[in-house]
N, CA, C and O of each residue as an XYZ file, in Angstrom:
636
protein
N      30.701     50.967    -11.704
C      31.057     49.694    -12.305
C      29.755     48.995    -12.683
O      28.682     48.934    -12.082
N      30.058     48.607    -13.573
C      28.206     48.138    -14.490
C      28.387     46.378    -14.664
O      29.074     45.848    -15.537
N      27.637     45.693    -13.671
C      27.740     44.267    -13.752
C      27.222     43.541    -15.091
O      26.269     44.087    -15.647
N      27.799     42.249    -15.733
C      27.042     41.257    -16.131
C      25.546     41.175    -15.994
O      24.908     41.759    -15.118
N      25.054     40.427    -16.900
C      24.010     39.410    -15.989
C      24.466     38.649    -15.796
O      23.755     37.909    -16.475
N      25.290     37.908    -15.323
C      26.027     36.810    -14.215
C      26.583     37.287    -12.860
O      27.077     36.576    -11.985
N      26.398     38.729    -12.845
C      26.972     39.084    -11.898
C      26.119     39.755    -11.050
O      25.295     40.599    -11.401
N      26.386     39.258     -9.605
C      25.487     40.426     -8.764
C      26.725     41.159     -8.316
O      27.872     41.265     -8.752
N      25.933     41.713     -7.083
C      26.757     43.087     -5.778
C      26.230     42.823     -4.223
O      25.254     43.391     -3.733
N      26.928     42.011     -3.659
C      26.895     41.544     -2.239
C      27.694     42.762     -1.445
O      28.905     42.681     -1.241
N      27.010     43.745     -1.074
C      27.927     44.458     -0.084
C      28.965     45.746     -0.816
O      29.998     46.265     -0.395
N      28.041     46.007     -2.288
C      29.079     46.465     -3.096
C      30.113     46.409     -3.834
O      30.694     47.243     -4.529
N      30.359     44.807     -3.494
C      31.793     44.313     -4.269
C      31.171     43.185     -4.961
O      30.458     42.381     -4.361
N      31.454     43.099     -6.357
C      30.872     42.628     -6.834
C      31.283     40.904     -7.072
O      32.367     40.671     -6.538
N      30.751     39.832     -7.654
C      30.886     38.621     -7.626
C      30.020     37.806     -8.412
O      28.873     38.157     -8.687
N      30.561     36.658     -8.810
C      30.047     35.957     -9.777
C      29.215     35.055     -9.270
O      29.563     34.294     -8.367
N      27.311     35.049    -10.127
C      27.206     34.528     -9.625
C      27.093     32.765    -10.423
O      27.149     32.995    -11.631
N      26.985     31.460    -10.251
C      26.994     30.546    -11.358
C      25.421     30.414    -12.145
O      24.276     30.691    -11.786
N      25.949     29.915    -13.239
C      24.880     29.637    -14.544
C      24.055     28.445    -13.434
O      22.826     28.469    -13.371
N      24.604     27.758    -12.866
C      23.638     26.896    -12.356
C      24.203     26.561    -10.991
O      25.375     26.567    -10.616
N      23.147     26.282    -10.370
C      23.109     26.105     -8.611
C      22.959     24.647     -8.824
O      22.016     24.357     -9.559
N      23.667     23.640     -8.354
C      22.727     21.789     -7.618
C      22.883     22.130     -5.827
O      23.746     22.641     -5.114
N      21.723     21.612     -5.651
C      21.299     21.518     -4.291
C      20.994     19.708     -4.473
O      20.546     18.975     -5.354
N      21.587     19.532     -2.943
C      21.839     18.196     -2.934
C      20.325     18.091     -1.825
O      19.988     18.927     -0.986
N      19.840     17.190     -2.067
C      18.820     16.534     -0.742
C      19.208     15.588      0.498
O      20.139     14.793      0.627
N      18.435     15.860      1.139
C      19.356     14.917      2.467
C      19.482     13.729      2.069
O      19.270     13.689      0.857
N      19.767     12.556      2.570
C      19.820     11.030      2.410
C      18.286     10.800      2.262
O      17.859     10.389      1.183
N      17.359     11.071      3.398
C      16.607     10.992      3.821
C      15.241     10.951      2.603
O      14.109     10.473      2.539
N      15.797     11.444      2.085
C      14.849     12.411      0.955
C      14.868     11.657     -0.702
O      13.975     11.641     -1.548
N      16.215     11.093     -0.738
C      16.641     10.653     -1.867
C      15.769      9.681     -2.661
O      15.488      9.817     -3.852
N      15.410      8.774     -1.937
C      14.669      7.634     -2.279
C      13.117      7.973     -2.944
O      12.364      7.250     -3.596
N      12.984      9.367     -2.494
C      11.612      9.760     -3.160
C      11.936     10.659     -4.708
O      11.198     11.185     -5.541
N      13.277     10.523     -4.582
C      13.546     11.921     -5.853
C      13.405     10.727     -7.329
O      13.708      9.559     -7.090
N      13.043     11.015     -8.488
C      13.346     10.361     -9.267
C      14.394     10.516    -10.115
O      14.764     11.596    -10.576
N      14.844      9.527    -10.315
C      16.265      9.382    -11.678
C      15.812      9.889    -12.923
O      15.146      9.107    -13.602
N      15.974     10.756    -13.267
C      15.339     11.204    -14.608
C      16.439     10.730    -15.918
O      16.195     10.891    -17.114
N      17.750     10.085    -15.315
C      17.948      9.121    -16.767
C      17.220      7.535    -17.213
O      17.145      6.910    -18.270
N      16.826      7.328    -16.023
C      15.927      5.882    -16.297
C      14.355      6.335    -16.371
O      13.521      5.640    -16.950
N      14.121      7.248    -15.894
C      12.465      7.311    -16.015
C      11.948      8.327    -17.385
O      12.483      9.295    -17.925
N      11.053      7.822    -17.560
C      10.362      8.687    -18.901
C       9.104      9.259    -18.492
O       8.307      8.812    -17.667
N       9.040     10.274    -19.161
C       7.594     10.811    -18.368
C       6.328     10.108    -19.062
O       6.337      9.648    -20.204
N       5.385     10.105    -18.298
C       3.956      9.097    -19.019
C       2.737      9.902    -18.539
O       2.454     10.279    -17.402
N       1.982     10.093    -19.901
C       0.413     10.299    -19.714
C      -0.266     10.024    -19.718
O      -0.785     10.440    -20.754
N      -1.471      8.959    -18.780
C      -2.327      7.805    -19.121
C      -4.071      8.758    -19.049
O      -4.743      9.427    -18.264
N      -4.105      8.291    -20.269
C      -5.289      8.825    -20.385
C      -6.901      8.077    -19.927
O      -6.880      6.862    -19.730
N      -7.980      8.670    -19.802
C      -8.579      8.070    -18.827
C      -9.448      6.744    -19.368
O     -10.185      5.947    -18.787
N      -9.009      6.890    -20.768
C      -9.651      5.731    -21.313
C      -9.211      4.539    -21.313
O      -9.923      3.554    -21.513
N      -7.654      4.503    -21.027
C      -6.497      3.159    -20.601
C      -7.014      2.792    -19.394
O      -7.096      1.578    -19.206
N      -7.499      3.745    -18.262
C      -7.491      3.147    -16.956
C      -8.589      2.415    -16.453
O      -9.692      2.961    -16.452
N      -8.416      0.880    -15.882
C      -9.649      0.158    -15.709
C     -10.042      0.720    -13.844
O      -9.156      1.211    -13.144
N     -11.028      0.576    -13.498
C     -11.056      0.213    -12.176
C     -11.112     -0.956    -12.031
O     -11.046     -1.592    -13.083
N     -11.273     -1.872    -10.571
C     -11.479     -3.077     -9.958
C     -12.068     -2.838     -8.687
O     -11.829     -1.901     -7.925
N     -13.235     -4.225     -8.464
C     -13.823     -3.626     -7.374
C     -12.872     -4.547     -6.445
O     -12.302     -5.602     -6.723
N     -12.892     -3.831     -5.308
C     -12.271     -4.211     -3.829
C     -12.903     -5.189     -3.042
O     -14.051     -5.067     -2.615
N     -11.986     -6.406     -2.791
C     -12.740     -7.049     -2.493
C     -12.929     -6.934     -0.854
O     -13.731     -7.770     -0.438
N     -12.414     -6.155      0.076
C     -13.047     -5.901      1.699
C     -14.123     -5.166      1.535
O     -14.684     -4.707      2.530
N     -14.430     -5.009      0.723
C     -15.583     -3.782      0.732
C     -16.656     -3.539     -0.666
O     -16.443     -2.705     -1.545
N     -17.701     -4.373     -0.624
C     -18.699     -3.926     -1.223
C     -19.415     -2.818     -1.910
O     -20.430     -2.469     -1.307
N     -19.172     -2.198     -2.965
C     -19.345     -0.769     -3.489
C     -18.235      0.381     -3.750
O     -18.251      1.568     -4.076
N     -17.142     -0.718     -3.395
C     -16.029      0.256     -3.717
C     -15.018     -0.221     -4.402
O     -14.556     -1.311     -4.066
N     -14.393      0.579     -5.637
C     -13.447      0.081     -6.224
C     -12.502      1.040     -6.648
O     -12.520      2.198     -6.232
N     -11.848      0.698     -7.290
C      -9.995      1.415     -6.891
C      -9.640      1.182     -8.794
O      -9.712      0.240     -9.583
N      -9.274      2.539     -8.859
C      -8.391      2.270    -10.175
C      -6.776      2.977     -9.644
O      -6.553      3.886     -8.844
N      -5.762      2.069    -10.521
C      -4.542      2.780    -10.272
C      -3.736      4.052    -11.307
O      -2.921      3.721    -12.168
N      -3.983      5.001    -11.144
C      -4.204      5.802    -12.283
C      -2.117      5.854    -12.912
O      -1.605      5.680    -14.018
N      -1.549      6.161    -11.593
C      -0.101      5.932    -11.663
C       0.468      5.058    -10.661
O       0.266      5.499     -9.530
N       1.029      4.107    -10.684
C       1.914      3.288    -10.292
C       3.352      2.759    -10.508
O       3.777      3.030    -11.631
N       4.210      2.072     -9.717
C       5.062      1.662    -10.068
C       5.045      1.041    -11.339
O       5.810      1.382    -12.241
N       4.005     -0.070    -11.470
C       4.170     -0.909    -13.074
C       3.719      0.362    -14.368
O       3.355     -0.013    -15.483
N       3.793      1.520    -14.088
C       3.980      2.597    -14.668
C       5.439      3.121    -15.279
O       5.750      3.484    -16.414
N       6.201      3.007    -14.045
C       7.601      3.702    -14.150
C       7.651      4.748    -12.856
O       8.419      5.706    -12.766
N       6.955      4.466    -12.169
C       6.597      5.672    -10.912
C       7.214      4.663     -9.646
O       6.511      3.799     -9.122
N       8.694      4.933     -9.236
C       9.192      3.866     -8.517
C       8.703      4.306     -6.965
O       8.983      3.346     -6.247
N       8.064      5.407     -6.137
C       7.987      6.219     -5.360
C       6.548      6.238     -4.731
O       6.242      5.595     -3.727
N       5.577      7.171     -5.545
C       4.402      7.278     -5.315
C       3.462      7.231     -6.158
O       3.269      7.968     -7.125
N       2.862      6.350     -5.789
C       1.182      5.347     -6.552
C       0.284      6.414     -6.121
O       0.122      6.949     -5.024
N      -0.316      6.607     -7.381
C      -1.888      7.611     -7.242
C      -3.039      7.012     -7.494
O      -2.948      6.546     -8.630
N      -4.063      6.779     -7.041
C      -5.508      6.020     -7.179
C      -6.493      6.728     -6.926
O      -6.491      7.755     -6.249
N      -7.693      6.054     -7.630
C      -8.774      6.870     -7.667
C      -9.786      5.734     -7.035
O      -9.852      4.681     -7.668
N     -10.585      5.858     -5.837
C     -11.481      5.167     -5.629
C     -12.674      5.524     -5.338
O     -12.937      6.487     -4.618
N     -13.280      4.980     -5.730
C     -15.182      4.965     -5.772
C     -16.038      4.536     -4.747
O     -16.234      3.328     -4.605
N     -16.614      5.414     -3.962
C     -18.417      4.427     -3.034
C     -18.978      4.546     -4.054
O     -18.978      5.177     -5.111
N     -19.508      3.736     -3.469
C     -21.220      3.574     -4.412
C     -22.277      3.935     -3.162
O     -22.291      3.272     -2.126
N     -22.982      4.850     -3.355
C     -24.053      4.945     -2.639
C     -24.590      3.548     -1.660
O     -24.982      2.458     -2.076
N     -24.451      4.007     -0.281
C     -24.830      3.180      0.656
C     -23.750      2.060      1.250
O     -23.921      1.362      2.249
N     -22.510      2.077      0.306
C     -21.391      1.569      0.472
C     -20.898      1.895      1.683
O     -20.743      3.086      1.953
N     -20.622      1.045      2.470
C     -19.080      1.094      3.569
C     -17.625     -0.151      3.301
O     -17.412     -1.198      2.691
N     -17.080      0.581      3.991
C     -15.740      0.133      3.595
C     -15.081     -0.126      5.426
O     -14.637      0.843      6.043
N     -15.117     -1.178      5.899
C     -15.075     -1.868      7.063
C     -13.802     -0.909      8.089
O     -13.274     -0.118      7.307
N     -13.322     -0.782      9.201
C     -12.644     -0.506     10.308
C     -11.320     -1.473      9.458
O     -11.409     -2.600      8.972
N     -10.337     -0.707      9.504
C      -9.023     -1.120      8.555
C      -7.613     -0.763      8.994
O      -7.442      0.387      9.398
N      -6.718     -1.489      8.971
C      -5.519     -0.262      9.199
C      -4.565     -0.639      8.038
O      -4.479     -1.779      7.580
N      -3.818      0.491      7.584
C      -2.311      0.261      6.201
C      -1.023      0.035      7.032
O      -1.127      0.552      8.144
N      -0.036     -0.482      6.853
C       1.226     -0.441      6.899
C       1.933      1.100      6.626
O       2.803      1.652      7.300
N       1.122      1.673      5.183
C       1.895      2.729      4.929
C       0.665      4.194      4.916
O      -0.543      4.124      4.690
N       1.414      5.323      5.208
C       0.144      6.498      5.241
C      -0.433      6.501      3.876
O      -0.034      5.983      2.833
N      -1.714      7.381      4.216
C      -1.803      7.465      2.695
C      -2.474      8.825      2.863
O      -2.809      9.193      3.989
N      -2.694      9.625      1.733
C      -2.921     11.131      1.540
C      -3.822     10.616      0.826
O      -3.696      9.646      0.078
N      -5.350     11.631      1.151
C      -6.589     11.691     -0.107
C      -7.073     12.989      0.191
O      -7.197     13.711      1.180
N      -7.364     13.032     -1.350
C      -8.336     14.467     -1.669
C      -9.698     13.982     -2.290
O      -9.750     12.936     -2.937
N     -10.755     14.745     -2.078
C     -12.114     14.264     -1.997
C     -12.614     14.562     -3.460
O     -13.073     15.703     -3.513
N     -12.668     13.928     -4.612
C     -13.288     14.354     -5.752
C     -14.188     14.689     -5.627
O     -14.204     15.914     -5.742
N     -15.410     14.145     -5.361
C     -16.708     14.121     -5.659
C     -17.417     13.705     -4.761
O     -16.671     13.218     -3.911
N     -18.929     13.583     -4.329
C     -19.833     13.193     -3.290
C     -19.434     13.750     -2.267
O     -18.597     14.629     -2.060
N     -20.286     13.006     -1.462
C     -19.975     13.507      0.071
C     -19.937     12.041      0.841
O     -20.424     11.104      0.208
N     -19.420     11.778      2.103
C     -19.518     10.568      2.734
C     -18.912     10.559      4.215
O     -18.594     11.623      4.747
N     -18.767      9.369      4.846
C     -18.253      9.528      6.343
C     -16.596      8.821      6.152
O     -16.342      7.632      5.957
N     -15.841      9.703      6.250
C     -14.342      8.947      6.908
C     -14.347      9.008      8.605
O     -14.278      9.985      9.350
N     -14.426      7.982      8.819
C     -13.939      7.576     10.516
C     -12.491      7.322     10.256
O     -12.190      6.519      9.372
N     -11.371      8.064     11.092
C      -9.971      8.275     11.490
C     -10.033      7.993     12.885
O     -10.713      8.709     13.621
N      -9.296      6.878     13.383
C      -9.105      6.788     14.918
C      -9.896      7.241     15.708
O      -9.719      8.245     16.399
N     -11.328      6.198     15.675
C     -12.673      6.838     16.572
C     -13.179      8.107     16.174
O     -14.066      8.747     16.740
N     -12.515      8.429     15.112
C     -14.196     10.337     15.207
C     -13.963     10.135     13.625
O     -12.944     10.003     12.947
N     -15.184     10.164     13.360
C     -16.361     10.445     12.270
C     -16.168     12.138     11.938
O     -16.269     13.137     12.650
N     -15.837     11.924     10.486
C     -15.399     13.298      9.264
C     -16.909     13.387      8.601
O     -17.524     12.331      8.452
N     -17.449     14.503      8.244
C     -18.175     14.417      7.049
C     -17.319     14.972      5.809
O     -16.953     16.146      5.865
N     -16.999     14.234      4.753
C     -15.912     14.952      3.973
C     -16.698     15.459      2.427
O     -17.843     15.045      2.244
N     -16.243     16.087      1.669
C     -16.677     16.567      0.757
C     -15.817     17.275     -0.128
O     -14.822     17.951      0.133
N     -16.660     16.865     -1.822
C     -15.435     17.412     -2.758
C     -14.355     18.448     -2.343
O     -14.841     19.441     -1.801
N     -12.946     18.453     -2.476
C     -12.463     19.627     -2.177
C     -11.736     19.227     -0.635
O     -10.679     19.775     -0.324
N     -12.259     18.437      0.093
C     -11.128     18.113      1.210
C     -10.278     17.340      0.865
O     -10.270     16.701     -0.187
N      -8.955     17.309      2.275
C      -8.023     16.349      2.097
C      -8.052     16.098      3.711
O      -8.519     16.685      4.687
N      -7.124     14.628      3.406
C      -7.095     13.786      4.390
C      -5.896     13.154      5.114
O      -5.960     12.020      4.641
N      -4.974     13.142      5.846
C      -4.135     12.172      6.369
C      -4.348     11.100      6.974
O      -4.797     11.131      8.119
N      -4.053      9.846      6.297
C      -4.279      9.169      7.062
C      -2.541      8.329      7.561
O      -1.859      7.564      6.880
N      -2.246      8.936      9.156
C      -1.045      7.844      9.038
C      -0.747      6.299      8.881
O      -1.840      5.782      8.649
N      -0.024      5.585      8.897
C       0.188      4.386      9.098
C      -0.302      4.138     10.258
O      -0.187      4.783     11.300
N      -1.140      2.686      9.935
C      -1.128      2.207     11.162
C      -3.026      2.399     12.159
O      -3.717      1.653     12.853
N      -3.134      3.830     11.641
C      -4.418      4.278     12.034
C      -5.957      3.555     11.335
O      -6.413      3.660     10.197
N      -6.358      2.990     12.255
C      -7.610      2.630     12.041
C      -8.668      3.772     11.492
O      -9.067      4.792     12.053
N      -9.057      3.088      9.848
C      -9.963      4.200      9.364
C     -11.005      3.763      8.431
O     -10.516      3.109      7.510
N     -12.318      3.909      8.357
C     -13.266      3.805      7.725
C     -14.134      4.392      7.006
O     -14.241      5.607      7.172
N     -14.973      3.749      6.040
C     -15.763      5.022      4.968
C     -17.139      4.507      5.099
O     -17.326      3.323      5.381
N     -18.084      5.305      4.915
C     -19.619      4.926      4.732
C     -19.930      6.367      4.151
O     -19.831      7.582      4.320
N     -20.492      5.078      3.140
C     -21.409      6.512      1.735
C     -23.143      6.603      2.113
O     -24.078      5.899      1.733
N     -23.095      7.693      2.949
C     -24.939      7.501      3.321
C     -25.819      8.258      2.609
O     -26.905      8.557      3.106
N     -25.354      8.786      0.975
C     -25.801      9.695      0.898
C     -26.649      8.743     -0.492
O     -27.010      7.585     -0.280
N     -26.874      9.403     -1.840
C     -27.477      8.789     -3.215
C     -26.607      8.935     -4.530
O     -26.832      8.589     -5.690
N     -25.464      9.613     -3.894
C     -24.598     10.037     -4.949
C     -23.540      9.043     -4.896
O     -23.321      8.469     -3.830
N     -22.952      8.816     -5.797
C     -21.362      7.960     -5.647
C     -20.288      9.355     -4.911
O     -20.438     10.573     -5.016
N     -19.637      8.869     -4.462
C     -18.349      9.601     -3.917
C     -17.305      9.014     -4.492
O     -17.228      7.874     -4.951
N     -16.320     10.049     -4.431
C     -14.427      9.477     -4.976
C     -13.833      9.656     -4.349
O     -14.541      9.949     -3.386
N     -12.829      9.733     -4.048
C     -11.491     10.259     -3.832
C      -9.913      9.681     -4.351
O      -9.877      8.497     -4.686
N      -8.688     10.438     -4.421
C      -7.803     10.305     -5.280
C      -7.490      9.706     -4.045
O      -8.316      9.649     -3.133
N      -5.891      9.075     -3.926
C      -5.052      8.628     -2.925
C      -3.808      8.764     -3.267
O      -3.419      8.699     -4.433
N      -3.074      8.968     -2.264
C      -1.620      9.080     -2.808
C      -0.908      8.172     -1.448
O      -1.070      8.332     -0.238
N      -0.176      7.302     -2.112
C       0.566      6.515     -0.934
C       1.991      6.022     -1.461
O       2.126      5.801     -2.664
N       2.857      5.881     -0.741
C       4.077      5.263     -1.147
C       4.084      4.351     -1.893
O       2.948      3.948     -2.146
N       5.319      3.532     -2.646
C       4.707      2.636     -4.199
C       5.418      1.421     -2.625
O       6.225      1.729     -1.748
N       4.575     -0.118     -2.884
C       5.585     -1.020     -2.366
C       3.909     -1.858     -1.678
O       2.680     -1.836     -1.753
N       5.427     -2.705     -0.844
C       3.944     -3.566     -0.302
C       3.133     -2.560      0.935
O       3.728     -1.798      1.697
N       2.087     -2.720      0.906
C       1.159     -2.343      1.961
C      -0.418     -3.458      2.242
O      -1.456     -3.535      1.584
N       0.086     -4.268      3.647
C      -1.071     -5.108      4.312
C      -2.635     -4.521      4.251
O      -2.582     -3.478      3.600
N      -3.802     -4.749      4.613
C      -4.712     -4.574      4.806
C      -5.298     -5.067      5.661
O      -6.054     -5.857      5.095
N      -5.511     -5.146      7.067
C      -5.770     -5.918      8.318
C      -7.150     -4.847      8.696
O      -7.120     -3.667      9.045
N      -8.211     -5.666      8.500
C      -9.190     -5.572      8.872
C      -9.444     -5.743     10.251
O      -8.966     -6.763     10.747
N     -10.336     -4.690     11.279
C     -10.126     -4.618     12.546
C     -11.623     -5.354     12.975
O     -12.781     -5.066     12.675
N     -11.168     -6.194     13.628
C     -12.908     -7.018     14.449
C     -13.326     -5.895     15.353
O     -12.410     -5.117     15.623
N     -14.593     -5.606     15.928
C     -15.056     -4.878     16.462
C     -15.382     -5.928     17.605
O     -15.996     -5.573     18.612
């Protein structure tokens, strides 16, 4: 017996299989999926995007490359900058945030221990965790960020 291509053979007996599968996501999950009848896809090119410098921190500034005031209701992507000799003070977020290391090299402190990080790493940082940067080197450093879209505090930690 010579199947379709719609058809496989489970066990020898043969059965249909469908033109299309939906897989549902948990509840859990939903809120990160996007609506693709309200959203449009967008390409911002690098000449639209401004940075701004930050004001806790001296030598460092933040561009938002995708954001919500994008159409990105979920997750905000940023690109931020040391400047050589720059630190960026003992801090904690409300929300985690994920970074990958563009360029330079520099110190991330995560909950008391000191990273040397460099182009090509990544980072977790959870909510909540006290974390800091110092650029000791002559080069500028970057890194991208990826964090949930919404409000997130900035509570600077006294030593």
């Amino acid at each position: 017996m010579s199947a379709a291509a719609d058809d496989v053979s489970i066990d020898d007996r043969p059965c249909h299989r469908p033109a299309r599968a939906t897989v549902l996501a948990p509840a859990s999950l939903r809120r990160f999926m996007s609506d693709t009848e309200t959203q449009r896809p967008l390409v911002r090119h690098a000449t639209d995007i401004e940075a701004e410098s930050v004001d806790a921190a001296e030598g460092l500034s933040k561009a938002v490359l995708i954001g919500e005031e994008h159409g990105a209701p979920n997750l905000a992507i940023r690109r931020f900058t040391l400047a050589p000799g720059a630190e960026v003070p003992k801090h904690t977020n409300e929300i985690e945030h994920e970074q990958y290391v563009l360029a330079g090299e520099y110190v991330a402190g995560i909950e008391g221990e000191e990273h040397e990080v460099a182009a090509g790493d990544a980072l977790h940082i959870p909510a909540g965790a006290v974390h800091w940067y110092r650029n000791e080197s002559d080069v500028e450093g970057s890194f991208l960020c990826a964090a949930p879209t919404g409000d997130d505090s900035i509570d600077l930690v006294e030593e």
